[in-house]
Amino acid sequence: MPANVVVRDLSKRYGGIEAVRGVSFAIEAGEIFGLLGPNGAGKTTTLECLIGLRQPDGGEMEICGLDARRHPRDVKQKIGVALQTTSLQDKITPREALRMFGSFYHEHEAPPVLLERFSLGEKADAPFDTLSGGQRQRLALALAFVNRPSVVFLDEPTSGLDPFSRRELHRQILQMKQDGYTVLLTTHQLEEAGQLCDRIAIIDGGRIVATGAPRDLIAQSSGAPSVTLITKPALPADILAPLPGVRELQCDNGTARFRTDDAAATLAALTVVLRERRVELVELQVRKASLEDVFFRLTRADESGEAASP
Amino acid sequence: MNGLFHHLGVTLRLHFRNKMALLYGYLFPLIFLVAFWVLYRHEKIPLLRHMGELLTVSVLGGACFGLPTTLVSERERGVWRRYRLVPLPTWALVTSTVLARYAIILSAGLLQLAVAAAFGMTAPGHPFALWVAFTFVAFAFIGLGLVIAMLADNVPAVQALGQCIFLPMLIIGGVAVQLASLPSWALHVSAFLPGRYAVEAMQTCVNGRGFAGTRFSLLALGLIGLAGCLAGAKLFRWDAQQRFASSTGKAWLVAVFAAWLAVGGLAESRGRIAVAVDAETAPVSAAAKVAAAVPVPAAGSVPAPVVPAPVPPKPTPPLPPWKKLTDADVAALDFRVPPDEGIVSPFAAADDEPTDFVAAQVVSVRHKLPSWPPGDDGDEIQRVRNCLYVAAVPDAIQLPVERYLPGVVLEFLTDRYPKDDLVKILAWIVMHPDDGSLLDDISDLGIEGTAGDPYVVRERAYLYALKFIIRLTGRKNN
């Protein structure tokens, strides 16, 4: 399938800070592609360069076969964007906003269609300042589709939303995939990226450190499964530590957590210990390495928390 | 273009949904208008006289506060960041914003004129010229508003910057305080501020000579507006994160100030500082004005060539009617007149010293009055009546010079006519206030403006006739 978005060696500096350093990736048509990274990693800057909000210092960007640096206005006809926070005038209604933004493009979708699709029918004529956070975000998404775009850019679309609104928005994004749209999504929510994206690029310190389908990234990860064990009474550490494969053991108030290099051998030995000591098993959880494990392994987030934003 | 018109339409609709915008855009200018009306004791002529100032305040408010406040608050909210994602060029969005603001300001101006008319103000003398002048004023101030919007990083900064421009123009720029009341240094400063040209341009179209008296002001406003719009476009910022301090193109501010300096310098070089309006007095012949102003009796107005021909003995002409008046007729007049220090028919006391500007006008009138054609036009009654208008017209339009001119006129009349005759002529005028022709333009004497209301001018001439009789006969008013 041909790539709808191609980025080659993109770079952007803010004064002395190199926010984006040689980022390259390609998104195929009909694919949901996630840019995943901690705050300040450079994902929003990358996206803003692509949609024309910032002028990159170097690199090439191609969207729908058009050079985004040379023909920004033509590219804008083909893309839809929902920014992290989209605010409109207090008294504008969703219907007016959709009609006005639609008039800016050669092709545009009729407001009733978008109002229906994004469940805004009841609020079609309500002022913007009376809409909830979820409704505003759905309006932002509707605006992104007002020009029947080929590629949709979503910048942390679920940021700040309550769980219900987030789930609703996830449903909308998955619908985009079914409808065949190409979507570039930035997020720092690992679960969201794993659930929505066909492929992700993990970005850190302005560089892409890994690219691939979430399950492939997890599979490629060298992380060992983690085990959580709750017994009554608690098993002391000196009993658990000699079990085959156990490492990184932590015991705390009757709960033991450890990683194992050989889950089957560890569990077989554990079963014997429990029976011999007549210890009641309250909870046993074995979890394979997750996207979170991959993410923390690849980024500096586990070391320094949030990085400085540009 | 479709997008531009949609944006224009939405901007206008949103403006009318914003209660605060309506309050500042429409109610405040009307409060100014009502304040003026009440201040002048519900008289209608001062409204006409001050319409240039009132309209300028409306445009200033809408363009230098309303426009940048809207732009900056939308930028702070991220609305303009969202606009940047659409394939419309910057100029299209800025143009629709400017056009919407012009429509808003124009509607506020029309509302102000309509309310003034409802209060009894006569219609502006040159409506089309007034619209053109208003458009130039709006252009100049909208350009300024765009610059303020690009300089200010947030809404409080708009208020601060706006006040820095608004207050000087109000106080020493000829917008709220008339130029005639300002000291000389302030007149020089005002020549560098657009407010002065805004008032001059619109006022001349309301009760002056229309386009003929606005050429320089329109040029000044056009230049200032062009520089402002250009700088505003070059400094345009979409994003609130983009601070002015770090933005490029700051040198364009030089263009804005250069335009102001150029206009001020030009005004200085053309001698338009002290009496700006006089600088463009159209060369309309005094005779033409008199002919227009005094339709009857036309025969007496044209001096016949002196031909030394034998004159057949004529019967003694009948006595003019005023000669038949007796002292008893004069004493029977109703001498109730407003106080000299009041607003209606004021009369300066002997120790009342005029400002330099007003004193220059008084001297000019005193110098020109003896050769002023209407002073010799028609019979004695019409001549005296014309002289009374020299006091009545400035009073009707409440010029700063109003209370000083009656003394000049009385002095002139007492030099020309025997006291008893003058008293009788004045008494005749008091008894026949609506007779004769009216003169509502004394610009040949250096006093600009017309009242536009014959009733009020005749009323003031009547009151001054009474006050002159009181002074000539040593009476005390009732």
PDB file of N, CA, C and O in Angstrom, chain A residues 120-178:
ATOM      1  N   LEU A 120     -23.369  15.071  17.906  1.00  0.00           N
ATOM      2  CA  LEU A 120     -23.510  16.453  18.370  1.00  0.00           C
ATOM      3  C   LEU A 120     -24.864  17.050  17.958  1.00  0.00           C
ATOM      4  O   LEU A 120     -25.091  18.246  18.093  1.00  0.00           O
ATOM      5  N   GLY A 121     -25.761  16.186  17.477  1.00  0.00           N
ATOM      6  CA  GLY A 121     -27.047  16.673  16.975  1.00  0.00           C
ATOM      7  C   GLY A 121     -27.804  17.505  17.988  1.00  0.00           C
ATOM      8  O   GLY A 121     -28.345  18.560  17.666  1.00  0.00           O
ATOM      9  N   GLU A 122     -27.806  17.024  19.239  1.00  0.00           N
ATOM     10  CA  GLU A 122     -28.577  17.743  20.269  1.00  0.00           C
ATOM     11  C   GLU A 122     -27.949  19.077  20.628  1.00  0.00           C
ATOM     12  O   GLU A 122     -28.607  19.966  21.150  1.00  0.00           O
ATOM     13  N   LYS A 123     -26.662  19.215  20.390  1.00  0.00           N
ATOM     14  CA  LYS A 123     -25.956  20.447  20.758  1.00  0.00           C
ATOM     15  C   LYS A 123     -25.621  21.292  19.527  1.00  0.00           C
ATOM     16  O   LYS A 123     -24.781  22.184  19.600  1.00  0.00           O
ATOM     17  N   ALA A 124     -26.264  20.987  18.417  1.00  0.00           N
ATOM     18  CA  ALA A 124     -25.907  21.646  17.155  1.00  0.00           C
ATOM     19  C   ALA A 124     -25.999  23.166  17.238  1.00  0.00           C
ATOM     20  O   ALA A 124     -25.199  23.875  16.634  1.00  0.00           O
ATOM     21  N   ASP A 125     -26.971  23.652  17.995  1.00  0.00           N
ATOM     22  CA  ASP A 125     -27.175  25.099  18.048  1.00  0.00           C
ATOM     23  C   ASP A 125     -26.874  25.679  19.432  1.00  0.00           C
ATOM     24  O   ASP A 125     -27.339  26.772  19.775  1.00  0.00           O
ATOM     25  N   ALA A 126     -26.115  24.931  20.211  1.00  0.00           N
ATOM     26  CA  ALA A 126     -25.736  25.425  21.551  1.00  0.00           C
ATOM     27  C   ALA A 126     -24.425  26.202  21.456  1.00  0.00           C
ATOM     28  O   ALA A 126     -23.525  25.808  20.701  1.00  0.00           O
ATOM     29  N   PRO A 127     -24.297  27.295  22.199  1.00  0.00           N
ATOM     30  CA  PRO A 127     -23.031  28.046  22.167  1.00  0.00           C
ATOM     31  C   PRO A 127     -21.867  27.167  22.642  1.00  0.00           C
ATOM     32  O   PRO A 127     -22.054  26.298  23.499  1.00  0.00           O
ATOM     33  N   PHE A 128     -20.703  27.437  22.097  1.00  0.00           N
ATOM     34  CA  PHE A 128     -19.517  26.638  22.419  1.00  0.00           C
ATOM     35  C   PHE A 128     -19.236  26.608  23.915  1.00  0.00           C
ATOM     36  O   PHE A 128     -18.825  25.590  24.458  1.00  0.00           O
ATOM     37  N   ASP A 129     -19.481  27.744  24.597  1.00  0.00           N
ATOM     38  CA  ASP A 129     -19.140  27.795  26.025  1.00  0.00           C
ATOM     39  C   ASP A 129     -20.084  26.962  26.896  1.00  0.00           C
ATOM     40  O   ASP A 129     -19.866  26.858  28.102  1.00  0.00           O
ATOM     41  N   THR A 130     -21.126  26.381  26.302  1.00  0.00           N
ATOM     42  CA  THR A 130     -22.001  25.510  27.095  1.00  0.00           C
ATOM     43  C   THR A 130     -21.694  24.031  26.857  1.00  0.00           C
ATOM     44  O   THR A 130     -22.324  23.171  27.463  1.00  0.00           O
ATOM     45  N   LEU A 131     -20.735  23.746  25.971  1.00  0.00           N
ATOM     46  CA  LEU A 131     -20.415  22.339  25.666  1.00  0.00           C
ATOM     47  C   LEU A 131     -19.485  21.762  26.728  1.00  0.00           C
ATOM     48  O   LEU A 131     -18.633  22.475  27.270  1.00  0.00           O
ATOM     49  N   SER A 132     -19.639  20.455  26.991  1.00  0.00           N
ATOM     50  CA  SER A 132     -18.737  19.781  27.937  1.00  0.00           C
ATOM     51  C   SER A 132     -17.394  19.525  27.244  1.00  0.00           C
ATOM     52  O   SER A 132     -17.276  19.681  26.016  1.00  0.00           O
ATOM     53  N   GLY A 133     -16.413  19.079  28.043  1.00  0.00           N
ATOM     54  CA  GLY A 133     -15.087  18.804  27.476  1.00  0.00           C
ATOM     55  C   GLY A 133     -15.153  17.757  26.369  1.00  0.00           C
ATOM     56  O   GLY A 133     -14.530  17.894  25.320  1.00  0.00           O
ATOM     57  N   GLY A 134     -15.960  16.711  26.602  1.00  0.00           N
ATOM     58  CA  GLY A 134     -16.088  15.647  25.609  1.00  0.00           C
ATOM     59  C   GLY A 134     -16.753  16.150  24.336  1.00  0.00           C
ATOM     60  O   GLY A 134     -16.353  15.794  23.227  1.00  0.00           O
ATOM     61  N   GLN A 135     -17.784  16.980  24.523  1.00  0.00           N
ATOM     62  CA  GLN A 135     -18.485  17.524  23.345  1.00  0.00           C
ATOM     63  C   GLN A 135     -17.568  18.448  22.546  1.00  0.00           C
ATOM     64  O   GLN A 135     -17.587  18.451  21.319  1.00  0.00           O
ATOM     65  N   ARG A 136     -16.760  19.217  23.262  1.00  0.00           N
ATOM     66  CA  ARG A 136     -15.818  20.106  22.556  1.00  0.00           C
ATOM     67  C   ARG A 136     -14.821  19.279  21.746  1.00  0.00           C
ATOM     68  O   ARG A 136     -14.460  19.636  20.631  1.00  0.00           O
ATOM     69  N   GLN A 137     -14.358  18.183  22.351  1.00  0.00           N
ATOM     70  CA  GLN A 137     -13.369  17.372  21.660  1.00  0.00           C
ATOM     71  C   GLN A 137     -13.996  16.678  20.455  1.00  0.00           C
ATOM     72  O   GLN A 137     -13.362  16.537  19.410  1.00  0.00           O
ATOM     73  N   ARG A 138     -15.278  16.302  20.595  1.00  0.00           N
ATOM     74  CA  ARG A 138     -15.961  15.692  19.451  1.00  0.00           C
ATOM     75  C   ARG A 138     -16.156  16.728  18.347  1.00  0.00           C
ATOM     76  O   ARG A 138     -16.064  16.417  17.169  1.00  0.00           O
ATOM     77  N   LEU A 139     -16.406  17.978  18.757  1.00  0.00           N
ATOM     78  CA  LEU A 139     -16.529  19.053  17.748  1.00  0.00           C
ATOM     79  C   LEU A 139     -15.184  19.264  17.049  1.00  0.00           C
ATOM     80  O   LEU A 139     -15.130  19.458  15.824  1.00  0.00           O
ATOM     81  N   ALA A 140     -14.097  19.190  17.834  1.00  0.00           N
ATOM     82  CA  ALA A 140     -12.759  19.329  17.233  1.00  0.00           C
ATOM     83  C   ALA A 140     -12.534  18.230  16.201  1.00  0.00           C
ATOM     84  O   ALA A 140     -11.982  18.466  15.119  1.00  0.00           O
ATOM     85  N   LEU A 141     -12.986  17.010  16.531  1.00  0.00           N
ATOM     86  CA  LEU A 141     -12.860  15.901  15.577  1.00  0.00           C
ATOM     87  C   LEU A 141     -13.728  16.135  14.347  1.00  0.00           C
ATOM     88  O   LEU A 141     -13.302  15.902  13.216  1.00  0.00           O
ATOM     89  N   ALA A 142     -14.941  16.628  14.594  1.00  0.00           N
ATOM     90  CA  ALA A 142     -15.842  16.903  13.465  1.00  0.00           C
ATOM     91  C   ALA A 142     -15.215  17.953  12.547  1.00  0.00           C
ATOM     92  O   ALA A 142     -15.294  17.834  11.322  1.00  0.00           O
ATOM     93  N   LEU A 143     -14.574  18.956  13.139  1.00  0.00           N
ATOM     94  CA  LEU A 143     -13.917  19.991  12.328  1.00  0.00           C
ATOM     95  C   LEU A 143     -12.766  19.397  11.512  1.00  0.00           C
ATOM     96  O   LEU A 143     -12.485  19.843  10.404  1.00  0.00           O
ATOM     97  N   ALA A 144     -12.123  18.384  12.093  1.00  0.00           N
ATOM     98  CA  ALA A 144     -11.019  17.745  11.373  1.00  0.00           C
ATOM     99  C   ALA A 144     -11.526  17.005  10.137  1.00  0.00           C
ATOM    100  O   ALA A 144     -10.777  16.768   9.199  1.00  0.00           O
ATOM    101  N   PHE A 145     -12.814  16.659  10.141  1.00  0.00           N
ATOM    102  CA  PHE A 145     -13.372  15.902   9.004  1.00  0.00           C
ATOM    103  C   PHE A 145     -14.203  16.771   8.071  1.00  0.00           C
ATOM    104  O   PHE A 145     -14.817  16.264   7.145  1.00  0.00           O
ATOM    105  N   VAL A 146     -14.192  18.065   8.344  1.00  0.00           N
ATOM    106  CA  VAL A 146     -15.084  18.961   7.601  1.00  0.00           C
ATOM    107  C   VAL A 146     -14.724  19.029   6.120  1.00  0.00           C
ATOM    108  O   VAL A 146     -15.570  19.307   5.273  1.00  0.00           O
ATOM    109  N   ASN A 147     -13.459  18.740   5.789  1.00  0.00           N
ATOM    110  CA  ASN A 147     -13.019  18.851   4.387  1.00  0.00           C
ATOM    111  C   ASN A 147     -12.815  17.488   3.723  1.00  0.00           C
ATOM    112  O   ASN A 147     -12.115  17.391   2.729  1.00  0.00           O
ATOM    113  N   ARG A 148     -13.428  16.458   4.301  1.00  0.00           N
ATOM    114  CA  ARG A 148     -13.265  15.087   3.788  1.00  0.00           C
ATOM    115  C   ARG A 148     -11.788  14.778   3.560  1.00  0.00           C
ATOM    116  O   ARG A 148     -11.343  14.534   2.425  1.00  0.00           O
ATOM    117  N   PRO A 149     -10.993  14.804   4.631  1.00  0.00           N
ATOM    118  CA  PRO A 149      -9.532  14.712   4.467  1.00  0.00           C
ATOM    119  C   PRO A 149      -9.071  13.310   4.092  1.00  0.00           C
ATOM    120  O   PRO A 149      -9.788  12.331   4.316  1.00  0.00           O
ATOM    121  N   SER A 150      -7.870  13.246   3.554  1.00  0.00           N
ATOM    122  CA  SER A 150      -7.262  11.939   3.273  1.00  0.00           C
ATOM    123  C   SER A 150      -6.464  11.469   4.493  1.00  0.00           C
ATOM    124  O   SER A 150      -6.360  10.279   4.757  1.00  0.00           O
ATOM    125  N   VAL A 151      -5.871  12.418   5.195  1.00  0.00           N
ATOM    126  CA  VAL A 151      -5.064  12.092   6.373  1.00  0.00           C
ATOM    127  C   VAL A 151      -5.570  12.934   7.547  1.00  0.00           C
ATOM    128  O   VAL A 151      -5.844  14.117   7.384  1.00  0.00           O
ATOM    129  N   VAL A 152      -5.686  12.283   8.705  1.00  0.00           N
ATOM    130  CA  VAL A 152      -6.166  12.986   9.894  1.00  0.00           C
ATOM    131  C   VAL A 152      -5.058  12.978  10.947  1.00  0.00           C
ATOM    132  O   VAL A 152      -4.445  11.937  11.200  1.00  0.00           O
ATOM    133  N   PHE A 153      -4.804  14.153  11.507  1.00  0.00           N
ATOM    134  CA  PHE A 153      -3.790  14.281  12.561  1.00  0.00           C
ATOM    135  C   PHE A 153      -4.507  14.567  13.881  1.00  0.00           C
ATOM    136  O   PHE A 153      -5.287  15.529  13.973  1.00  0.00           O
ATOM    137  N   LEU A 154      -4.234  13.752  14.869  1.00  0.00           N
ATOM    138  CA  LEU A 154      -4.873  13.919  16.176  1.00  0.00           C
ATOM    139  C   LEU A 154      -3.778  14.103  17.223  1.00  0.00           C
ATOM    140  O   LEU A 154      -2.970  13.199  17.441  1.00  0.00           O
ATOM    141  N   ASP A 155      -3.758  15.266  17.852  1.00  0.00           N
ATOM    142  CA  ASP A 155      -2.730  15.540  18.856  1.00  0.00           C
ATOM    143  C   ASP A 155      -3.307  15.320  20.250  1.00  0.00           C
ATOM    144  O   ASP A 155      -4.093  16.118  20.736  1.00  0.00           O
ATOM    145  N   GLU A 156      -2.915  14.209  20.866  1.00  0.00           N
ATOM    146  CA  GLU A 156      -3.381  13.829  22.202  1.00  0.00           C
ATOM    147  C   GLU A 156      -4.874  14.116  22.348  1.00  0.00           C
ATOM    148  O   GLU A 156      -5.295  14.916  23.183  1.00  0.00           O
ATOM    149  N   PRO A 157      -5.686  13.455  21.561  1.00  0.00           N
ATOM    150  CA  PRO A 157      -7.102  13.825  21.506  1.00  0.00           C
ATOM    151  C   PRO A 157      -7.875  13.510  22.778  1.00  0.00           C
ATOM    152  O   PRO A 157      -8.914  14.119  23.019  1.00  0.00           O
ATOM    153  N   THR A 158      -7.392  12.580  23.583  1.00  0.00           N
ATOM    154  CA  THR A 158      -8.175  12.216  24.772  1.00  0.00           C
ATOM    155  C   THR A 158      -7.625  12.871  26.032  1.00  0.00           C
ATOM    156  O   THR A 158      -8.100  12.592  27.130  1.00  0.00           O
ATOM    157  N   SER A 159      -6.660  13.743  25.859  1.00  0.00           N
ATOM    158  CA  SER A 159      -6.050  14.391  27.022  1.00  0.00           C
ATOM    159  C   SER A 159      -7.100  15.195  27.788  1.00  0.00           C
ATOM    160  O   SER A 159      -7.823  16.004  27.216  1.00  0.00           O
ATOM    161  N   GLY A 160      -7.180  14.950  29.081  1.00  0.00           N
ATOM    162  CA  GLY A 160      -8.085  15.722  29.939  1.00  0.00           C
ATOM    163  C   GLY A 160      -9.540  15.285  29.887  1.00  0.00           C
ATOM    164  O   GLY A 160     -10.401  15.956  30.448  1.00  0.00           O
ATOM    165  N   LEU A 161      -9.825  14.182  29.224  1.00  0.00           N
ATOM    166  CA  LEU A 161     -11.225  13.743  29.137  1.00  0.00           C
ATOM    167  C   LEU A 161     -11.540  12.725  30.234  1.00  0.00           C
ATOM    168  O   LEU A 161     -10.667  11.980  30.678  1.00  0.00           O
ATOM    169  N   ASP A 162     -12.818  12.663  30.642  1.00  0.00           N
ATOM    170  CA  ASP A 162     -13.228  11.659  31.629  1.00  0.00           C
ATOM    171  C   ASP A 162     -13.290  10.291  30.923  1.00  0.00           C
ATOM    172  O   ASP A 162     -13.291  10.214  29.691  1.00  0.00           O
ATOM    173  N   PRO A 163     -13.304   9.195  31.704  1.00  0.00           N
ATOM    174  CA  PRO A 163     -13.229   7.852  31.089  1.00  0.00           C
ATOM    175  C   PRO A 163     -14.325   7.602  30.059  1.00  0.00           C
ATOM    176  O   PRO A 163     -14.084   6.987  29.022  1.00  0.00           O
ATOM    177  N   PHE A 164     -15.534   8.103  30.319  1.00  0.00           N
ATOM    178  CA  PHE A 164     -16.632   7.854  29.392  1.00  0.00           C
ATOM    179  C   PHE A 164     -16.356   8.542  28.047  1.00  0.00           C
ATOM    180  O   PHE A 164     -16.494   7.932  26.983  1.00  0.00           O
ATOM    181  N   SER A 165     -15.954   9.825  28.142  1.00  0.00           N
ATOM    182  CA  SER A 165     -15.665  10.570  26.901  1.00  0.00           C
ATOM    183  C   SER A 165     -14.492   9.951  26.161  1.00  0.00           C
ATOM    184  O   SER A 165     -14.473   9.921  24.929  1.00  0.00           O
ATOM    185  N   ARG A 166     -13.516   9.460  26.931  1.00  0.00           N
ATOM    186  CA  ARG A 166     -12.340   8.856  26.303  1.00  0.00           C
ATOM    187  C   ARG A 166     -12.742   7.613  25.516  1.00  0.00           C
ATOM    188  O   ARG A 166     -12.340   7.415  24.377  1.00  0.00           O
ATOM    189  N   ARG A 167     -13.619   6.805  26.140  1.00  0.00           N
ATOM    190  CA  ARG A 167     -14.054   5.586  25.463  1.00  0.00           C
ATOM    191  C   ARG A 167     -14.825   5.936  24.185  1.00  0.00           C
ATOM    192  O   ARG A 167     -14.660   5.299  23.147  1.00  0.00           O
ATOM    193  N   GLU A 168     -15.658   6.962  24.280  1.00  0.00           N
ATOM    194  CA  GLU A 168     -16.446   7.397  23.121  1.00  0.00           C
ATOM    195  C   GLU A 168     -15.517   7.846  21.987  1.00  0.00           C
ATOM    196  O   GLU A 168     -15.723   7.532  20.814  1.00  0.00           O
ATOM    197  N   LEU A 169     -14.456   8.574  22.390  1.00  0.00           N
ATOM    198  CA  LEU A 169     -13.516   9.074  21.383  1.00  0.00           C
ATOM    199  C   LEU A 169     -12.718   7.925  20.754  1.00  0.00           C
ATOM    200  O   LEU A 169     -12.455   7.917  19.549  1.00  0.00           O
ATOM    201  N   HIS A 170     -12.383   6.930  21.586  1.00  0.00           N
ATOM    202  CA  HIS A 170     -11.691   5.753  21.047  1.00  0.00           C
ATOM    203  C   HIS A 170     -12.558   5.072  19.993  1.00  0.00           C
ATOM    204  O   HIS A 170     -12.060   4.614  18.949  1.00  0.00           O
ATOM    205  N   ARG A 171     -13.857   5.020  20.280  1.00  0.00           N
ATOM    206  CA  ARG A 171     -14.777   4.400  19.332  1.00  0.00           C
ATOM    207  C   ARG A 171     -14.749   5.174  17.996  1.00  0.00           C
ATOM    208  O   ARG A 171     -14.716   4.586  16.922  1.00  0.00           O
ATOM    209  N   GLN A 172     -14.720   6.515  18.123  1.00  0.00           N
ATOM    210  CA  GLN A 172     -14.698   7.347  16.911  1.00  0.00           C
ATOM    211  C   GLN A 172     -13.408   7.109  16.106  1.00  0.00           C
ATOM    212  O   GLN A 172     -13.437   7.040  14.875  1.00  0.00           O
ATOM    213  N   ILE A 173     -12.294   6.997  16.827  1.00  0.00           N
ATOM    214  CA  ILE A 173     -11.009   6.825  16.133  1.00  0.00           C
ATOM    215  C   ILE A 173     -10.959   5.456  15.437  1.00  0.00           C
ATOM    216  O   ILE A 173     -10.493   5.336  14.306  1.00  0.00           O
ATOM    217  N   LEU A 174     -11.478   4.415  16.125  1.00  0.00           N
ATOM    218  CA  LEU A 174     -11.513   3.089  15.495  1.00  0.00           C
ATOM    219  C   LEU A 174     -12.432   3.096  14.276  1.00  0.00           C
ATOM    220  O   LEU A 174     -12.171   2.396  13.286  1.00  0.00           O
ATOM    221  N   GLN A 175     -13.476   3.898  14.339  1.00  0.00           N
ATOM    222  CA  GLN A 175     -14.385   4.029  13.194  1.00  0.00           C
ATOM    223  C   GLN A 175     -13.650   4.628  11.987  1.00  0.00           C
ATOM    224  O   GLN A 175     -13.886   4.254  10.843  1.00  0.00           O
ATOM    225  N   MET A 176     -12.714   5.575  12.306  1.00  0.00           N
ATOM    226  CA  MET A 176     -11.929   6.192  11.223  1.00  0.00           C
ATOM    227  C   MET A 176     -11.150   5.120  10.463  1.00  0.00           C
ATOM    228  O   MET A 176     -11.060   5.150   9.249  1.00  0.00           O
ATOM    229  N   LYS A 177     -10.624   4.176  11.227  1.00  0.00           N
ATOM    230  CA  LYS A 177      -9.844   3.108  10.586  1.00  0.00           C
ATOM    231  C   LYS A 177     -10.750   2.270   9.676  1.00  0.00           C
ATOM    232  O   LYS A 177     -10.389   1.966   8.543  1.00  0.00           O
ATOM    233  N   GLN A 178     -11.937   1.965  10.218  1.00  0.00           N
ATOM    234  CA  GLN A 178     -12.876   1.182   9.405  1.00  0.00           C
ATOM    235  C   GLN A 178     -13.265   1.932   8.139  1.00  0.00           C
ATOM    236  O   GLN A 178     -13.514   1.334   7.097  1.00  0.00           O
TER     237      GLN A 178
END
